[in-house]
Coordinates of N, CA, C and O in Angstrom, one line a residue:
X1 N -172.5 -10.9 -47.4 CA -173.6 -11.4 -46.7 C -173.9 -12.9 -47.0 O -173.5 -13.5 -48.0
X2 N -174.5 -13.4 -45.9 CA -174.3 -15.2 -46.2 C -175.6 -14.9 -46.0 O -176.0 -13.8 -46.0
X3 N -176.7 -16.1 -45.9 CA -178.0 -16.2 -46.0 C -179.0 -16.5 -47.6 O -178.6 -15.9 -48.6
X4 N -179.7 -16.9 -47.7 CA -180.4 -17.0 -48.7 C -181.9 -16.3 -48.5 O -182.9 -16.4 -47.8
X5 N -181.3 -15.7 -49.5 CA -182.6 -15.0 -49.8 C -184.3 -15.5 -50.3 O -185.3 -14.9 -50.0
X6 N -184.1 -16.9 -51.1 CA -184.9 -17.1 -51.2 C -186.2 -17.9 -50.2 O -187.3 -18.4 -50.3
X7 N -185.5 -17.6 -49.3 CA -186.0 -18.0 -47.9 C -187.2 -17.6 -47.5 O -188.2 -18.2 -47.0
X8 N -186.9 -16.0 -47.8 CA -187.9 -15.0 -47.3 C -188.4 -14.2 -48.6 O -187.8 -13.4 -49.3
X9 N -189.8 -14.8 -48.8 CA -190.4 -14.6 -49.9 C -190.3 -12.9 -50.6 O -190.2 -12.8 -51.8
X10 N -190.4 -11.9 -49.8 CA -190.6 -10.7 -50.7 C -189.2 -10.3 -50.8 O -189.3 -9.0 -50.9
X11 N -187.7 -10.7 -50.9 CA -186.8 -10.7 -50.7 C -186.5 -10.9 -52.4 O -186.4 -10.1 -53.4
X12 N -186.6 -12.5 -52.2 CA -186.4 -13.4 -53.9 C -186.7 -12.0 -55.2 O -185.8 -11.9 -56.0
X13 N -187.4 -11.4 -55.3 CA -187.6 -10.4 -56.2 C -187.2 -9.4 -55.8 O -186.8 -8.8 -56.8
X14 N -187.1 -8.7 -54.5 CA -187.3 -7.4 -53.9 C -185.6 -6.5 -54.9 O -184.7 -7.2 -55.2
X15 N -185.7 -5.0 -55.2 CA -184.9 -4.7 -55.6 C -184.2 -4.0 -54.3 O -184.6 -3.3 -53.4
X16 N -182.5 -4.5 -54.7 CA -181.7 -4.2 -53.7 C -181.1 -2.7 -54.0 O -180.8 -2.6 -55.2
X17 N -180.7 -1.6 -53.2 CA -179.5 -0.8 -53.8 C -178.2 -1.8 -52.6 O -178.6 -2.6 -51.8
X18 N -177.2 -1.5 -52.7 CA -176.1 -1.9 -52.1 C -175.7 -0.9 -51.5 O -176.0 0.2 -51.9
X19 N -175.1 -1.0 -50.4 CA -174.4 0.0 -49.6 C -172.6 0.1 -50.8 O -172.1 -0.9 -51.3
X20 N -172.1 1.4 -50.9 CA -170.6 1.1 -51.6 C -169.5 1.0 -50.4 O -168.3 0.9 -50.6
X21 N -170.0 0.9 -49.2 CA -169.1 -0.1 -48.1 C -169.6 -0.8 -47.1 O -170.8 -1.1 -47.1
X22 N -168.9 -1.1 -46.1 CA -169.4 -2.5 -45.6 C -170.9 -2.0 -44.6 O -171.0 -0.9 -44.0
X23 N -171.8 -2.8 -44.8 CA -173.3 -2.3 -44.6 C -173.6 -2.7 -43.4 O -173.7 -3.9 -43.2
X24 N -174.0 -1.6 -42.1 CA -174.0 -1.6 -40.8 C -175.9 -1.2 -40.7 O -176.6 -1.1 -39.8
X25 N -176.1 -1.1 -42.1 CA -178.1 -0.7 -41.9 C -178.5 -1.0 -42.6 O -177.8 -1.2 -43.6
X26 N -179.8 -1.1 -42.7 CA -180.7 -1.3 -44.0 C -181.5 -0.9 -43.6 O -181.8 -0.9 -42.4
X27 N -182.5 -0.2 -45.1 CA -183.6 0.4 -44.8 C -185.0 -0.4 -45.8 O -184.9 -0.4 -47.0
X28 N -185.8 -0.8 -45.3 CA -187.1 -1.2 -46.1 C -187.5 -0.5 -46.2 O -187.8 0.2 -45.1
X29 N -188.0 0.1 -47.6 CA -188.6 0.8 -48.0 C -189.8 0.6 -48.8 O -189.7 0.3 -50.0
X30 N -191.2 0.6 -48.1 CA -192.6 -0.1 -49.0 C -193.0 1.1 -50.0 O -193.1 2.3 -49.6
X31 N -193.3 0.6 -51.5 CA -194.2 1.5 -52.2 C -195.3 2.0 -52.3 O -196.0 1.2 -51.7
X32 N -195.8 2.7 -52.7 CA -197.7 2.6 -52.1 C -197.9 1.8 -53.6 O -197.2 1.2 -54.4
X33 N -199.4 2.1 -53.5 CA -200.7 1.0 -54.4 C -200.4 1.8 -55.9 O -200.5 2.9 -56.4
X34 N -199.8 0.4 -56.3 CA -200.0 0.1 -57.6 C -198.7 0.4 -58.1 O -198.4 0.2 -59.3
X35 N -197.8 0.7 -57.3 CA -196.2 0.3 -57.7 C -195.6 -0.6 -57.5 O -196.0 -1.6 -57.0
X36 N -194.4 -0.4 -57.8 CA -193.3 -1.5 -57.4 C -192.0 -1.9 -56.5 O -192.4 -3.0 -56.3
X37 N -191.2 -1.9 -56.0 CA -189.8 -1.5 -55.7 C -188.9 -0.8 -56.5 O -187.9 -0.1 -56.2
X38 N -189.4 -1.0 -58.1 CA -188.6 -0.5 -58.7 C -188.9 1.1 -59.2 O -188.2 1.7 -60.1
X39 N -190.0 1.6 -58.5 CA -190.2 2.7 -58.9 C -189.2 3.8 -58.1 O -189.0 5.0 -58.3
X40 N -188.6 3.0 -57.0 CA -188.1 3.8 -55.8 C -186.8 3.5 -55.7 O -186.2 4.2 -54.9
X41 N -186.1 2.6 -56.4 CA -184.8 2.3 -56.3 C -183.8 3.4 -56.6 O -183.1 3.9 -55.8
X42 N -183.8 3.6 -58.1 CA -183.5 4.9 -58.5 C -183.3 5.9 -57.7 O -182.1 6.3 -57.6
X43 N -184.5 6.5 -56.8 CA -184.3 7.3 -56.0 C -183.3 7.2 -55.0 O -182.4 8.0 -54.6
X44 N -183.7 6.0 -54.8 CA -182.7 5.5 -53.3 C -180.9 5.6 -53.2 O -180.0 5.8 -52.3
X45 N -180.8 5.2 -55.1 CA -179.3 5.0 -55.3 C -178.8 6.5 -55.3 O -177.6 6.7 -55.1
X46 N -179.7 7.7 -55.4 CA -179.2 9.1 -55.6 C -178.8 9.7 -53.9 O -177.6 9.9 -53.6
X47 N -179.6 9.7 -53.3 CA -179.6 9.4 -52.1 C -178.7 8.9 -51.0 O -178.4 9.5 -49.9
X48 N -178.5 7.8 -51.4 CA -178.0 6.6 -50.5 C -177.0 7.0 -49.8 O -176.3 7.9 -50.3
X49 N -176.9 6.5 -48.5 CA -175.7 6.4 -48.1 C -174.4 5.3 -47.9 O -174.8 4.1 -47.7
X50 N -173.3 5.5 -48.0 CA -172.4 4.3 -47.9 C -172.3 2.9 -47.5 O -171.8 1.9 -48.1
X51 N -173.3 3.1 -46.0 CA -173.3 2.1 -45.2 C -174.5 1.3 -45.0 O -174.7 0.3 -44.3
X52 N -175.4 2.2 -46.0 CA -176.9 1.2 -45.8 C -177.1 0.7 -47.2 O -176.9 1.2 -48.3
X53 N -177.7 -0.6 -46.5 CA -178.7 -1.2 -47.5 C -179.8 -0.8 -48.0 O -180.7 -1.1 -47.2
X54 N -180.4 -0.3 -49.2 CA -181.5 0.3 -49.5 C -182.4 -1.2 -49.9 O -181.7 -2.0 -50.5
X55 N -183.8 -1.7 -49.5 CA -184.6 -3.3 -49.6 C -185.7 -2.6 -50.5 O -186.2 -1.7 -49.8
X56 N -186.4 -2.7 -51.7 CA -187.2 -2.2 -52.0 C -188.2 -3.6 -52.3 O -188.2 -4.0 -53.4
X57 N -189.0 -4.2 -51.5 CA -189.8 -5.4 -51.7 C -190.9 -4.8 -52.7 O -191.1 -3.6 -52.7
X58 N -191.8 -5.9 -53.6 CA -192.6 -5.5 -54.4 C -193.7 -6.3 -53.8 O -193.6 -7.5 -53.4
X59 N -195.0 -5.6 -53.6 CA -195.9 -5.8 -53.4 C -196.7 -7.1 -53.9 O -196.8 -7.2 -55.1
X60 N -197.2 -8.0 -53.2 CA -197.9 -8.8 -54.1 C -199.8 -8.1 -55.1 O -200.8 -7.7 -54.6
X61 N -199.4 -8.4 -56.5 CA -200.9 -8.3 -57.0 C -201.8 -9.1 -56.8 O -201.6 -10.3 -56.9
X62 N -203.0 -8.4 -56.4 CA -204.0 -8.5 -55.3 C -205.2 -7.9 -55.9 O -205.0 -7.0 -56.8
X63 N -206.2 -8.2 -55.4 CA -207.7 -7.9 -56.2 C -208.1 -6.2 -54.9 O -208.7 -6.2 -53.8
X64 N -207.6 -5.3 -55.3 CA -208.3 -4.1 -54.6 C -209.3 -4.1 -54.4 O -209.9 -4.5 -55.4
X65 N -210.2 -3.7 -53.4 CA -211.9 -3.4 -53.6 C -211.9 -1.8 -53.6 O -212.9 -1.3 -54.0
X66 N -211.0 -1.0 -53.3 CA -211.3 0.2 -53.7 C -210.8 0.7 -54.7 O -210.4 1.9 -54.6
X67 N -210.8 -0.1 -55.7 CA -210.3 0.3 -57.1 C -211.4 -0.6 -58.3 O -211.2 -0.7 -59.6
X68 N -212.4 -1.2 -57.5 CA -213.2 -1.5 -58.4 C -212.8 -3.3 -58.7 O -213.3 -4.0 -59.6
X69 N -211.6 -3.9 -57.3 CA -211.5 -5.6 -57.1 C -210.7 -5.5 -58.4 O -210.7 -6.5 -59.1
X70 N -209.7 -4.2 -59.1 CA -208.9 -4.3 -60.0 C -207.6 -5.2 -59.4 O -207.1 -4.9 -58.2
X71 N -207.1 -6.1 -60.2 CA -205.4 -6.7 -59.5 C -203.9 -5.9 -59.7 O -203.3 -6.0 -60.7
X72 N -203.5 -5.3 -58.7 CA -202.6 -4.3 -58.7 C -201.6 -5.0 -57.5 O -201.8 -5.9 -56.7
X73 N -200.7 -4.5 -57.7 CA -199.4 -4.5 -56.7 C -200.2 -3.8 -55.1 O -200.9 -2.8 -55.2
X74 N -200.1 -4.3 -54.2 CA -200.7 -3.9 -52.9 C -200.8 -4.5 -51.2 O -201.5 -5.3 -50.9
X75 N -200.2 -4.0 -50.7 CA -199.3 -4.5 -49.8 C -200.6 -4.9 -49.0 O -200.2 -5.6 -48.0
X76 N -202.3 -4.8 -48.9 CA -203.0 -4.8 -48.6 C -204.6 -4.3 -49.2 O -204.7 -3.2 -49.6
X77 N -205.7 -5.1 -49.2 CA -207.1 -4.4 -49.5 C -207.3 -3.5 -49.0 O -207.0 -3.3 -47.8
X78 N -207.7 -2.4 -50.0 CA -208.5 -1.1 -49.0 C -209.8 -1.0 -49.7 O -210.0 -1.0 -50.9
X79 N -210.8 -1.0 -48.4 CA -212.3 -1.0 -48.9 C -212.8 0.1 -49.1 O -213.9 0.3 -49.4
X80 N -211.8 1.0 -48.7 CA -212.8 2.9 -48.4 C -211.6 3.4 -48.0 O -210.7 2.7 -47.5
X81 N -211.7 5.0 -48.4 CA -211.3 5.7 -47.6 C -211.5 7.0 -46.4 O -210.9 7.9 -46.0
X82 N -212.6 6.4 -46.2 CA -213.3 7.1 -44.5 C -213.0 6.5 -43.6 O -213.0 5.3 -43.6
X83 N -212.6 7.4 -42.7 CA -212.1 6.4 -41.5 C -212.6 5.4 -40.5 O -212.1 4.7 -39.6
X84 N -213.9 5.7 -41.3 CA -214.8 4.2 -40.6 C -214.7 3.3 -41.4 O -215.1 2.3 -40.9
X85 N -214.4 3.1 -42.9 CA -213.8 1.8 -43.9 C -213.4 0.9 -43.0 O -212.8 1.1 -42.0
X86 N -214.1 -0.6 -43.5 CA -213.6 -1.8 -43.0 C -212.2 -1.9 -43.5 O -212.0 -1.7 -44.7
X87 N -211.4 -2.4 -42.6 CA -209.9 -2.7 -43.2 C -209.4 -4.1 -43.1 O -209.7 -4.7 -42.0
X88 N -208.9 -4.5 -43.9 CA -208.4 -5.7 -44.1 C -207.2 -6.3 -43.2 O -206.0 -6.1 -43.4
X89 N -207.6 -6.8 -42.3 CA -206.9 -7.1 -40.7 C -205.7 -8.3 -41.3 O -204.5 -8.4 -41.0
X90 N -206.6 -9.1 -42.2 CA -205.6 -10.4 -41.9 C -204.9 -10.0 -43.2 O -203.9 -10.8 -43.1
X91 N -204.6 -9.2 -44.4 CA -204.0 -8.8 -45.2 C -202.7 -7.3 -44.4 O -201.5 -7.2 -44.3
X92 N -203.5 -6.9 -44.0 CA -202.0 -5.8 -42.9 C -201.0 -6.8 -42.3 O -199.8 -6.6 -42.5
X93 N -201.5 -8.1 -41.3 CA -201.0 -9.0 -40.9 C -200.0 -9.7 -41.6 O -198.8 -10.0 -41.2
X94 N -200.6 -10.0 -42.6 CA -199.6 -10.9 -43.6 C -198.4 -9.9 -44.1 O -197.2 -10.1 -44.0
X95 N -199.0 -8.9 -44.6 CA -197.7 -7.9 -44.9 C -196.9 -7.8 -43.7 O -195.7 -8.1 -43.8
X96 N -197.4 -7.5 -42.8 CA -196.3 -6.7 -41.7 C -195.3 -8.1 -41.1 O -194.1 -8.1 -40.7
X97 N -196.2 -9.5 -41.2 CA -195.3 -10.8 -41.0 C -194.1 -11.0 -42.2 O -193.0 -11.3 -41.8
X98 N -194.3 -10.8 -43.7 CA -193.3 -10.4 -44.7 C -192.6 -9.1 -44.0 O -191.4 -9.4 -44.3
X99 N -192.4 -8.3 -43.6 CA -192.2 -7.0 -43.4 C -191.1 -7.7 -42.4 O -190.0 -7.5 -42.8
X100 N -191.2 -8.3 -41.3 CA -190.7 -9.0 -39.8 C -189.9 -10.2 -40.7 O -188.7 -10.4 -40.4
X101 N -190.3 -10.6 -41.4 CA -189.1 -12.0 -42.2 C -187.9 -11.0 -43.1 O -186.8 -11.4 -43.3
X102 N -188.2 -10.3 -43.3 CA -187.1 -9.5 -43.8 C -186.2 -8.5 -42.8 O -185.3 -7.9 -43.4
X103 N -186.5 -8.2 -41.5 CA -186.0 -7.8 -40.9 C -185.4 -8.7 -40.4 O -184.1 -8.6 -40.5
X104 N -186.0 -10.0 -39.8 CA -184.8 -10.8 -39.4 C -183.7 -11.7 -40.3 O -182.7 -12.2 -39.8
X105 N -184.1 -11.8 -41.3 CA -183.3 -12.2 -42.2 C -182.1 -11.4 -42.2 O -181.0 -11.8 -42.3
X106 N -182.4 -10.1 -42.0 CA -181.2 -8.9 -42.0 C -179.9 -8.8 -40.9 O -178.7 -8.6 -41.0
X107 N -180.9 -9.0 -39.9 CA -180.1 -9.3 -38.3 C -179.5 -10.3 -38.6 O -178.3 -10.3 -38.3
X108 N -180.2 -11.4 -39.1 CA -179.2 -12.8 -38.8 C -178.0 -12.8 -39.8 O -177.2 -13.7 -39.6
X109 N -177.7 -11.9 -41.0 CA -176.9 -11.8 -41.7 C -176.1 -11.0 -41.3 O -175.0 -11.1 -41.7
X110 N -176.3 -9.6 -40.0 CA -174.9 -9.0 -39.7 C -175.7 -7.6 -39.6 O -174.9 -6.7 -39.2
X111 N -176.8 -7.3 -39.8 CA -177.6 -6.2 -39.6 C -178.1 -6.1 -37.9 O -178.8 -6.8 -37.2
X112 N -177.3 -4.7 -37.6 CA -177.7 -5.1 -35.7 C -178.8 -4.4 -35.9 O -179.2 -3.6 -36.8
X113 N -179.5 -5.1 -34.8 CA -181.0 -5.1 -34.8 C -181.6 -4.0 -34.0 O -182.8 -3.9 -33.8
X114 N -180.6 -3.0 -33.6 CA -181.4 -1.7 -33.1 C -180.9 -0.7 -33.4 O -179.7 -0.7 -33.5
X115 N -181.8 0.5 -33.6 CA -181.3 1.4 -34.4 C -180.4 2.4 -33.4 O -180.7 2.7 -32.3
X116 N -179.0 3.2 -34.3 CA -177.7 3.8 -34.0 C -178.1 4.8 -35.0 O -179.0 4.7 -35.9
X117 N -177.2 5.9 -34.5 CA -177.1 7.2 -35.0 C -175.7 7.0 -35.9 O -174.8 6.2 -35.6
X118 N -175.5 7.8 -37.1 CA -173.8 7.5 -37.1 C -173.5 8.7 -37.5 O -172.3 9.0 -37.7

């Protein structure tokens, strides 16, 4: 794979599994609140298959308000959990634009960009 990783911020840390042959997929995989990438990697490597990439990015720590504005790993604020809770628009955003820098980081390294059955 050619490209630099440090390019695309949740990359530089994110834990990788490797595909054990030449890697035609990858999979991003987000942790929930208060983990890490590395809680899931492990899993991933039992798992895995040959040809994919397993991307475990780690959340940035962030002040929760529904944990009392504690700083935890969190891919987003959550103010409630009722489905009328205000949600944090521009924090989903920012994730999901990290979420899109690592997808195309992937493509432009040799990862085809729509998904195949194999």
């Amino acid at each position: 794979m050619c490209g630099n990783n440090m390019s695309v911020p949740l990359l530089a840390d994110a834990v990788t599994v490797p595909g054990t042959e030449r890697e035609t997929a990858a999979v991003i995989f987000l942790h929930g609140l208060g983990d890490t990438g590395h809680g899931w990697a492990d899993a991933l490597s039992a798992i895995r298959l040959p040809y994919v990439k397993y991307i475990c990015p780690h959340a940035p720590k962030i002040p929760v308000t529904l944990n009392m504005k504690m700083v935890m790993p969190s891919w987003f604020d959550l103010m409630g959990l009722s489905p009328d809770a205000p949600e944090d628009e521009a924090g989903i955003k920012k994730a999901s634009d990290s979420i899109k820098a690592i997808i195309e980081h992937e493509v432009k390294n040799g990862i085809s960009a729509r998904s195949e059955e194999h």
